[in-house]
Tab-separated table of C-alpha atoms in Angstrom:
chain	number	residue	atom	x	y	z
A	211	UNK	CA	-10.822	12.406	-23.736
A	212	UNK	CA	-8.809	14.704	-22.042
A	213	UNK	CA	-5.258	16.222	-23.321
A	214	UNK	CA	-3.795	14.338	-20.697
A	215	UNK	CA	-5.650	11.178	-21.537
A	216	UNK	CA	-4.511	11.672	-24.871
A	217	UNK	CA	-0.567	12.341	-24.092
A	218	UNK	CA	-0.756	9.591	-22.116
A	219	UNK	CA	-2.902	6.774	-25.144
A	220	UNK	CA	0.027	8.082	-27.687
A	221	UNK	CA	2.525	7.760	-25.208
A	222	UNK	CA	1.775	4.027	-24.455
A	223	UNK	CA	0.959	3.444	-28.240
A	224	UNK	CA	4.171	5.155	-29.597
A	225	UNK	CA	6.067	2.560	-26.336
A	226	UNK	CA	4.185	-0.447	-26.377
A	227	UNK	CA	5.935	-2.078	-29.583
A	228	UNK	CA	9.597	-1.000	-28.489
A	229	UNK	CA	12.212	-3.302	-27.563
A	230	UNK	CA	12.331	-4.299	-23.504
A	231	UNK	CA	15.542	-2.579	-21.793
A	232	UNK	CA	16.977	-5.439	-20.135
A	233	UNK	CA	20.701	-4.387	-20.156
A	234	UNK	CA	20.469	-2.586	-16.960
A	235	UNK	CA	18.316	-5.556	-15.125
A	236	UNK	CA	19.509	-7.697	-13.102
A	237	UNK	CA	17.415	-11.235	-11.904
A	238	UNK	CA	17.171	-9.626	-8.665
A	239	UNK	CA	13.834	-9.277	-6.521
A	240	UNK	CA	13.333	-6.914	-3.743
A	241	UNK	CA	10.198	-7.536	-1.607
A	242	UNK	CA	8.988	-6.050	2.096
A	243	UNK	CA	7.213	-6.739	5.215
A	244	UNK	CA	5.571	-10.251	6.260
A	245	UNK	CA	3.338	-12.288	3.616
A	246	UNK	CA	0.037	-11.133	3.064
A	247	UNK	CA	-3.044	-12.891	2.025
A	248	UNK	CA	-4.722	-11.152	-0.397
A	249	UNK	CA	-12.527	-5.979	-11.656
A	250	UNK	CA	-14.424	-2.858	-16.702
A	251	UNK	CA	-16.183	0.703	-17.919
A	252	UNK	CA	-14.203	3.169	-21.002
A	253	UNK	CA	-12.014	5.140	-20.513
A	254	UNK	CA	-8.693	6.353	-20.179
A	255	UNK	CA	-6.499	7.361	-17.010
A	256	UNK	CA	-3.227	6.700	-15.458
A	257	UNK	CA	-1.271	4.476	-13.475
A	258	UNK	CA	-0.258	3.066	-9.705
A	259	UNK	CA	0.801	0.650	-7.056
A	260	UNK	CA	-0.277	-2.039	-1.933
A	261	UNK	CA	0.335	-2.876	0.785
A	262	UNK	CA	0.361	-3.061	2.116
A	263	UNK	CA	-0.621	-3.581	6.272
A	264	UNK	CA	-1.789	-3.641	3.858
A	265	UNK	CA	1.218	-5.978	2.214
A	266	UNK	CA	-0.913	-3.994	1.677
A	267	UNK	CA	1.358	-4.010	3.753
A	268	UNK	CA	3.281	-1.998	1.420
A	269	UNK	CA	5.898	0.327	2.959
A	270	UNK	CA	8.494	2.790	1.838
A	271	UNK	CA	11.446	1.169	3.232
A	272	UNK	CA	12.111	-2.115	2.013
A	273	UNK	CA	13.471	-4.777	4.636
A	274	UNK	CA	15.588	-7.653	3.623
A	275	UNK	CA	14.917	-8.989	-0.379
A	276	UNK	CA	13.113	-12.364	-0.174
A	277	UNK	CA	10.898	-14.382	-2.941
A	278	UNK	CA	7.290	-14.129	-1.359
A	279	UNK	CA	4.694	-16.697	-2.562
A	280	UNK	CA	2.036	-15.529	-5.351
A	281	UNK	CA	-0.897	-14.153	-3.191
A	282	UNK	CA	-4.627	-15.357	-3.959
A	283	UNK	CA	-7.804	-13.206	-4.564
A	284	UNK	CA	-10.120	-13.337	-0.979
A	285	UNK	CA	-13.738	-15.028	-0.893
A	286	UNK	CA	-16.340	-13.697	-2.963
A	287	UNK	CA	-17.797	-10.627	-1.277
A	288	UNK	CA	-19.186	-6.800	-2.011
A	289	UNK	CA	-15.818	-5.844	-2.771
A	290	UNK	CA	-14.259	-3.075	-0.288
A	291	UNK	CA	-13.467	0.610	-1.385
A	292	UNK	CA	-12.075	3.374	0.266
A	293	UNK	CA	-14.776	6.269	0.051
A	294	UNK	CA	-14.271	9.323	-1.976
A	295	UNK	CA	-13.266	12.539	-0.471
A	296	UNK	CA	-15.161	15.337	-2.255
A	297	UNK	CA	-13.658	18.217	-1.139
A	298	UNK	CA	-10.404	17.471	-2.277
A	299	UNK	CA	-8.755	17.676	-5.600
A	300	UNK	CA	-7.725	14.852	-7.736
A	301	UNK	CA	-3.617	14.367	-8.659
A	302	UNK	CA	-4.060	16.148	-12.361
A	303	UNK	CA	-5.314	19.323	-10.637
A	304	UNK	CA	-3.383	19.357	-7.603
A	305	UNK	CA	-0.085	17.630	-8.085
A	306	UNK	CA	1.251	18.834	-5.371
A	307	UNK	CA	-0.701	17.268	-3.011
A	308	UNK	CA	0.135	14.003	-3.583
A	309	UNK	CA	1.585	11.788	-1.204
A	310	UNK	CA	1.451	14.819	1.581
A	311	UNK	CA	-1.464	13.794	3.432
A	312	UNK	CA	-1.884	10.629	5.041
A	313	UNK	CA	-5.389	10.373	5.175
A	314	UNK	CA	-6.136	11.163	1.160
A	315	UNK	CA	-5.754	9.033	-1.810
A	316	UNK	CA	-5.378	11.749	-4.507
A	317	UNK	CA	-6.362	9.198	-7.276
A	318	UNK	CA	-8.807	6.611	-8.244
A	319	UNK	CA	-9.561	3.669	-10.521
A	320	UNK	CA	-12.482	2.370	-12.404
A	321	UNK	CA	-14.257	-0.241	-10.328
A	322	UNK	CA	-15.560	-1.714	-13.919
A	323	UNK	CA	-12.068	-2.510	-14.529
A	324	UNK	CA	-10.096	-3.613	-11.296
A	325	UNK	CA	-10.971	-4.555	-7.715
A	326	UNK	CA	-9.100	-3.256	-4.665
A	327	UNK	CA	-6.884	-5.108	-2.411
A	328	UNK	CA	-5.329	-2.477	-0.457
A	329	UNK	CA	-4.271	1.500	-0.261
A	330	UNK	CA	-1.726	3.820	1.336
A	331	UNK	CA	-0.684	7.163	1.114
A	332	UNK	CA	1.766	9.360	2.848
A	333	UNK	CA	5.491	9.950	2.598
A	334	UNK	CA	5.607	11.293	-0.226
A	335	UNK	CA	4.076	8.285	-2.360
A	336	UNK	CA	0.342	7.372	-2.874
A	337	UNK	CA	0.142	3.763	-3.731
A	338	UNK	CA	-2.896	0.875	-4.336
A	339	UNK	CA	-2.947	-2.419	-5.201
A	340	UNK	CA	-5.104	-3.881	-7.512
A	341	UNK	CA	-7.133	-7.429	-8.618
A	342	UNK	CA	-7.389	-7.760	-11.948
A	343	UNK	CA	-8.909	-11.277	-11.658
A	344	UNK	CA	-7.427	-14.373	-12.669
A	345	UNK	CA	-4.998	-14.393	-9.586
A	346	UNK	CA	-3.546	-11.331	-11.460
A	347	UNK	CA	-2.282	-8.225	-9.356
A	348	UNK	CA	-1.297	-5.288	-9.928
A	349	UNK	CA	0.517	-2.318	-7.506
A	350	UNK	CA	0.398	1.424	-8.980
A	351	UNK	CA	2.580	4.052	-7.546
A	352	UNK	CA	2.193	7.904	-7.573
A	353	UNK	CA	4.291	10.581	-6.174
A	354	UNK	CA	5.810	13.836	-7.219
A	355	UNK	CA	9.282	12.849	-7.929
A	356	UNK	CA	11.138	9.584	-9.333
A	357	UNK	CA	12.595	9.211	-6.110
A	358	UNK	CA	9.444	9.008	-3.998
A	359	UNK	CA	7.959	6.238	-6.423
A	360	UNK	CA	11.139	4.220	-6.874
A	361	UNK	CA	11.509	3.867	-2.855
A	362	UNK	CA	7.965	2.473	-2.842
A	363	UNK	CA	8.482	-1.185	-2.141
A	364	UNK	CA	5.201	-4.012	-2.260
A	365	UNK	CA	5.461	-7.310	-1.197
A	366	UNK	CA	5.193	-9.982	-4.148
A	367	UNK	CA	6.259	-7.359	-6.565
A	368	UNK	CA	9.763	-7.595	-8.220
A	369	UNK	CA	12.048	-4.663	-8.877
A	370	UNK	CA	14.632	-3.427	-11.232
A	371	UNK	CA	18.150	-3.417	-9.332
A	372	UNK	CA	18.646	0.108	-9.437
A	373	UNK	CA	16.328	2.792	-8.993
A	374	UNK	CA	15.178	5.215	-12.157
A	375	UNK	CA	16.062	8.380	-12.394
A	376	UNK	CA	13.470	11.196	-14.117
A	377	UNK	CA	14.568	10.169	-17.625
A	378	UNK	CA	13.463	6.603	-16.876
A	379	UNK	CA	9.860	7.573	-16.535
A	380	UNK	CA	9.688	7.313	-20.561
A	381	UNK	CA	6.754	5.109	-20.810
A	382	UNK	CA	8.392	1.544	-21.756
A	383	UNK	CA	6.939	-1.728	-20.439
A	384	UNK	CA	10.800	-3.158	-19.237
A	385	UNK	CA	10.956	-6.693	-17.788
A	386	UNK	CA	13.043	-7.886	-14.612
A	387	UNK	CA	13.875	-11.593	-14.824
A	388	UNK	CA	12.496	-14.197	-12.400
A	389	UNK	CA	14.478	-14.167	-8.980
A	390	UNK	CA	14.288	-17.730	-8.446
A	391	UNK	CA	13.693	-21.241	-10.216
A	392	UNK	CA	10.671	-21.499	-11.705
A	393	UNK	CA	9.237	-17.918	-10.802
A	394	UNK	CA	7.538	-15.540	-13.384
A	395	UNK	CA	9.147	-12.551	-14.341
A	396	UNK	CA	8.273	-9.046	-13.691
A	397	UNK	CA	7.010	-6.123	-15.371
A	398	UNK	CA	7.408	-2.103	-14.793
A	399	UNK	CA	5.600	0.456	-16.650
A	400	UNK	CA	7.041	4.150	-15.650
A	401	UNK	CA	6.028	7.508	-17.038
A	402	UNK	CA	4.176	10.800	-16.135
A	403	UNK	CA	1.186	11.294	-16.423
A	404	UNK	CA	1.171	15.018	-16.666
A	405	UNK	CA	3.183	17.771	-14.900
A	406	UNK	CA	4.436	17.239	-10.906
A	407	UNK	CA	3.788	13.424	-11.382
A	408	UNK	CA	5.524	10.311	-11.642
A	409	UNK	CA	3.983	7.511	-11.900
A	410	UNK	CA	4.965	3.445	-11.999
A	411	UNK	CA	2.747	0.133	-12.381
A	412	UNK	CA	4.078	-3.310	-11.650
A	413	UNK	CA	3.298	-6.598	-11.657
A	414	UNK	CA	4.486	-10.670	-11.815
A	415	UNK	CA	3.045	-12.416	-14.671
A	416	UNK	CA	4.184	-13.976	-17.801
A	417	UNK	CA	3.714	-10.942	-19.525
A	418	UNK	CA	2.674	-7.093	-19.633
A	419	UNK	CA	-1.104	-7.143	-20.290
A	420	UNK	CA	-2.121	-6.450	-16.950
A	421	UNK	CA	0.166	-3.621	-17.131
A	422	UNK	CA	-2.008	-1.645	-19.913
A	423	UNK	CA	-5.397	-2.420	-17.930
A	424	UNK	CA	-4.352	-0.767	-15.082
A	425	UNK	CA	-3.184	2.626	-16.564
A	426	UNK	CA	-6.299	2.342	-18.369
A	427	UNK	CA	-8.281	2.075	-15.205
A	428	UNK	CA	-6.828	4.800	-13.489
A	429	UNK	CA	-8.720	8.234	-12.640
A	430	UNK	CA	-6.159	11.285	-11.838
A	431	UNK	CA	-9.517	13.612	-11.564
A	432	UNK	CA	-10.747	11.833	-7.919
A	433	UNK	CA	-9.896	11.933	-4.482
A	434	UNK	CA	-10.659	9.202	-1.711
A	435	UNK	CA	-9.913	8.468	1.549
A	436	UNK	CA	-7.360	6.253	3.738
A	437	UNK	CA	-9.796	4.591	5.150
A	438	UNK	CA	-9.408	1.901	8.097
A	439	UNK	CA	-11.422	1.114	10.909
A	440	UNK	CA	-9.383	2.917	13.843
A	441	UNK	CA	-8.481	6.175	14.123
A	442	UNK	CA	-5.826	7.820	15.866
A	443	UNK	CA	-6.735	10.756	18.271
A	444	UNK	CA	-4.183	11.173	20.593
A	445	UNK	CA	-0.138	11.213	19.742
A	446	UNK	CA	2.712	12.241	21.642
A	447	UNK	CA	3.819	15.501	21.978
A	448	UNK	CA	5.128	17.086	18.468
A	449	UNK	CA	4.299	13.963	16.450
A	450	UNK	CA	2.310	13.607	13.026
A	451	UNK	CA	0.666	11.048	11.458
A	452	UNK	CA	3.162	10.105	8.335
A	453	UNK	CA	1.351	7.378	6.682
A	454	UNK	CA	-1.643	5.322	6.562
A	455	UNK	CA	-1.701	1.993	4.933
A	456	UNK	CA	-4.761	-0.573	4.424
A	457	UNK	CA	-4.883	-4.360	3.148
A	458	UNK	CA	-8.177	-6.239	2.221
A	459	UNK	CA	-6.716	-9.037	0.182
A	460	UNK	CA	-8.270	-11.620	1.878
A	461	UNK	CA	-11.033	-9.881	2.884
A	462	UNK	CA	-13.594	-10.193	5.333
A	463	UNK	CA	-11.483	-13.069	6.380
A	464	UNK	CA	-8.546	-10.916	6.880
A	465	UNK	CA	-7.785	-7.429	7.585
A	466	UNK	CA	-4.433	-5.040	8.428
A	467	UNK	CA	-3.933	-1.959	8.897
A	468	UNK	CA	-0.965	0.445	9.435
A	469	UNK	CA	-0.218	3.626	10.678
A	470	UNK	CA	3.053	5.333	10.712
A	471	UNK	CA	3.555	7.805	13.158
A	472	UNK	CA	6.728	10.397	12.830
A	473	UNK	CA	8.152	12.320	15.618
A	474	UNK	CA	10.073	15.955	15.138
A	475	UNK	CA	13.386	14.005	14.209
A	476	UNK	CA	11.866	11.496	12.061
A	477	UNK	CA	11.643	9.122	15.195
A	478	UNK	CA	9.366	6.153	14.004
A	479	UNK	CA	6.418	3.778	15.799
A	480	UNK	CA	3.875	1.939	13.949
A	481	UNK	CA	0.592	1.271	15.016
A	482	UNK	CA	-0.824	-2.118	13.039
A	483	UNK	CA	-3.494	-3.921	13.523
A	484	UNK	CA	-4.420	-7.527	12.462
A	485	UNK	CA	-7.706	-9.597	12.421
A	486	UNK	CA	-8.089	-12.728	11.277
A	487	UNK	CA	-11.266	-14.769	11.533
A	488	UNK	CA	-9.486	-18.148	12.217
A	489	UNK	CA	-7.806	-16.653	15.360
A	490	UNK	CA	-9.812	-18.640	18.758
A	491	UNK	CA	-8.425	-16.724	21.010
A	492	UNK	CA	-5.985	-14.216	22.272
A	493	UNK	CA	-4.279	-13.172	25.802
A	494	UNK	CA	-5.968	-12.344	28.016
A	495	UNK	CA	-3.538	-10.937	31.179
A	496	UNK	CA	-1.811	-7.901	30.579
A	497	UNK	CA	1.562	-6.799	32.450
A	498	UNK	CA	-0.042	-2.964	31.976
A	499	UNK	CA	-2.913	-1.447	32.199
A	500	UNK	CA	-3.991	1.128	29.093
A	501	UNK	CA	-6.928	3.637	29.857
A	502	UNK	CA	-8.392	0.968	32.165
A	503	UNK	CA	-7.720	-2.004	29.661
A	504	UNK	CA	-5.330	-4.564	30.481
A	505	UNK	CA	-2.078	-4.257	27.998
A	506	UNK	CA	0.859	-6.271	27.477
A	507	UNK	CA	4.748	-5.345	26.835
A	508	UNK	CA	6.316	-7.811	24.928
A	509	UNK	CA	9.733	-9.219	26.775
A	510	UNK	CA	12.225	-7.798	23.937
A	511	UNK	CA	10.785	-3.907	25.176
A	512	UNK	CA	9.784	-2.888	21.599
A	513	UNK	CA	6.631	-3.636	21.428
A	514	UNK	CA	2.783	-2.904	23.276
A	515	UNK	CA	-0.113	-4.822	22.553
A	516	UNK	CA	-3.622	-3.647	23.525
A	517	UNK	CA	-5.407	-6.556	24.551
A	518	UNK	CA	-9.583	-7.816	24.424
A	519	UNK	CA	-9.836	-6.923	20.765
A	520	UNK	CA	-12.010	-10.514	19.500
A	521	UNK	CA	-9.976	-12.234	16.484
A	522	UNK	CA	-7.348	-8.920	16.458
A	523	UNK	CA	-4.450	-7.959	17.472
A	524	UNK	CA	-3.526	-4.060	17.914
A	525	UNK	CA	-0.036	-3.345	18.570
A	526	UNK	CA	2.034	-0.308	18.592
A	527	UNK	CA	6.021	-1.091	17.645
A	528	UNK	CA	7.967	1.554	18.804
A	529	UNK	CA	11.492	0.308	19.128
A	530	UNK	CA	14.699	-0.695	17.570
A	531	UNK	CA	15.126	-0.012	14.279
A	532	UNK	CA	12.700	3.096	14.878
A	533	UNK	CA	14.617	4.747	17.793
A	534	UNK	CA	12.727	7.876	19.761
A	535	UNK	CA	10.102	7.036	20.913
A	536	UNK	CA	8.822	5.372	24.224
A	537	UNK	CA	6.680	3.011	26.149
A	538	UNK	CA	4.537	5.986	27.795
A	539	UNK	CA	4.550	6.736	23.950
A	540	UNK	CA	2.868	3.964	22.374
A	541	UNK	CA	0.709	3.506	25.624
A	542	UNK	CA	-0.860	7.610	24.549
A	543	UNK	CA	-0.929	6.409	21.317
A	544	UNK	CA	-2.809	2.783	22.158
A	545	UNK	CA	-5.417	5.040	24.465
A	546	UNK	CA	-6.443	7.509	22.302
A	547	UNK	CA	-7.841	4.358	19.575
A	548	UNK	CA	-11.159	4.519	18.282
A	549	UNK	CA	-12.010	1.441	16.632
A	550	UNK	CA	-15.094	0.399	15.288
A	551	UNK	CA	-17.159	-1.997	16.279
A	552	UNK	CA	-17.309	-4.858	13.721
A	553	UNK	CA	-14.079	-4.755	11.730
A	554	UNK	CA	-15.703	-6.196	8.787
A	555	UNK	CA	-18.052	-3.489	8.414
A	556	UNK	CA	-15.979	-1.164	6.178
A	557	UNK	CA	-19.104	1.293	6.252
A	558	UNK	CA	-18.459	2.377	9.982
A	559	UNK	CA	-14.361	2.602	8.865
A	560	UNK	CA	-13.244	6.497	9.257
């Protein structure tokens, strides 16, 4: 065990019989994006939170508070991890790295302990979400301030009313009431886990346990990557890649994926795609044509879909509330794609 492991144990151990702060909460839940379909070695680690497309589709800026159904665990299959990045440094060496690229997951967790059901990074916040079996999920959350963890939104996942400060990463399990009749309450464990890091775990359930097997299945010393099964390789002129965000809940019947690209200004588009194995069919005449593929621009003007993708669709939102960029945008975006092949292959996934 590690000094950090051990600040950490004694942190929990010296919390975990402490009275619940509920005088600041408020039975309030705050929730993002569209509903999303969605296991034990020893050791010690540290915490997080997906999404996202994820839900994973987890994103940064939450859209308008609603109470989203509890999500199920997927079919039974090999279950789906992003791959590790060797050459780069876990969170507990390189703090500052976290949540600055995109394409890296500077943290891991113990496949003995909890499944996957989604990833992001970027923004500032590194984020998974996690099946602890039982219908019981958890979201951990890791950045390099308080604020870049507490604007970290999941859908599912219920939130205290008002964001906490540095001082409120103290290591107490605190509980935010149910938002609605008969719904379960949540819990949020906050703390860091060594210098440069904040990190928070939450989760719906009658009560905290899940909480403590999630810190304990977390590994700061690893580094993996944002994998999805397109890539990116050609984006408009002085843009970046700003976040990367995958979702396997229901996995191989269902898959999504989004990117985030930024422009100089902070001008927004996402890039998302969706498969779902149920889907028959798709359009099939385009009102554009994309790199010699037929394309269609959805009548409100905010939105390009690439078309001929079986059981998928791969779209590329680029206006209002995301003002700046364009149509010729998101069609330079849409033609430099490289997806693979079979979508439920994650071994050809980039």
């Amino acid at each position: 065990m590690t000094d950090l492991d051990q600040r950490i144990a004694s942190t929990l151990r010296e919390r975990a019989e402490g009275a619940v702060d509920t005088d600041r909460l408020t039975a309030r839940a705050v929730t993002v994006g569209r509903t999303r379909r969605r296991r034990r070695r020893t050791g010690t680690g540290v915490a997080l939170g997906l999404v996202a497309a994820l839900g994973f589709g987890a994103t940064t800026v939450p859209e308008l508070p609603r109470q989203l159904p509890r999500t199920h665990a997927g079919p039974s299959t090999a279950p789906v991890v992003p791959p590790r990045e060797p050459g780069a440094p876990g969170a507990a060496a390189r703090p500052d790295l976290v949540g600055a690229d995109p394409g890296v997951l500077h943290f891991g967790i113990d496949p003995a302990r909890a499944r996957y059901l989604g990833w992001e990074a970027g923004r500032g916040v590194e984020s998974v979400r996690l099946d602890l079996g039982g219908d019981r999920q958890v979201v951990v959350d890791l950045a390099r301030t308080a604020a870049d963890v507490e604007q970290a939104f999941h859908d599912g996942m219920s939130y205290s009313p008002e964001p906490a400060g540095a001082t409120g990463f103290d290591g107490q399990i605190r509980r935010v009431p149910p938002s609605g009749p008969g719904g379960q309450p949540g819990w949020i464990l906050r703390w860091r886990p060594g210098p440069g890091l904040y990190a928070r775990v939450t989760t719906v359930a009658p009560d905290d346990r899940d909480l403590r097997t999630a810190v304990a299945a977390l590994r700061l010393d690893e580094a993996y990557r944002c994998a999805a099964p397109l890539r990116l390789t050609a984006l408009p002129a002085g843009a970046r890649l700003g976040r990367c965000a995958v979702t396997v809940i229901n996995f191989p019947d269902s898959l999504d994926v989004q990117f985030t690209v930024l422009g100089s200004k902070e001008e927004r588009l996402d890039v998302r795609l969706e498969y779902r194995s149920e889907i028959a069919g798709s359009r099939t005449e385009g009102n554009r044509t994309i790199g010699g593929r037929p394309a269609y621009r959805y009548p409100r003007g905010d939105k390009l879909e690439l078309l001929g993708i079986p059981k998928a669709h791969l779209t590329v939102w680029f206006g209002w509330p995301h003002q700046g960029f364009t149509e010729a945008d998101a069609a330079t975006v849409l033609a430099g794609v490289d997806l693979a092949t079979d979508l439920t292959r994650p071994d050809t996934w980039e």
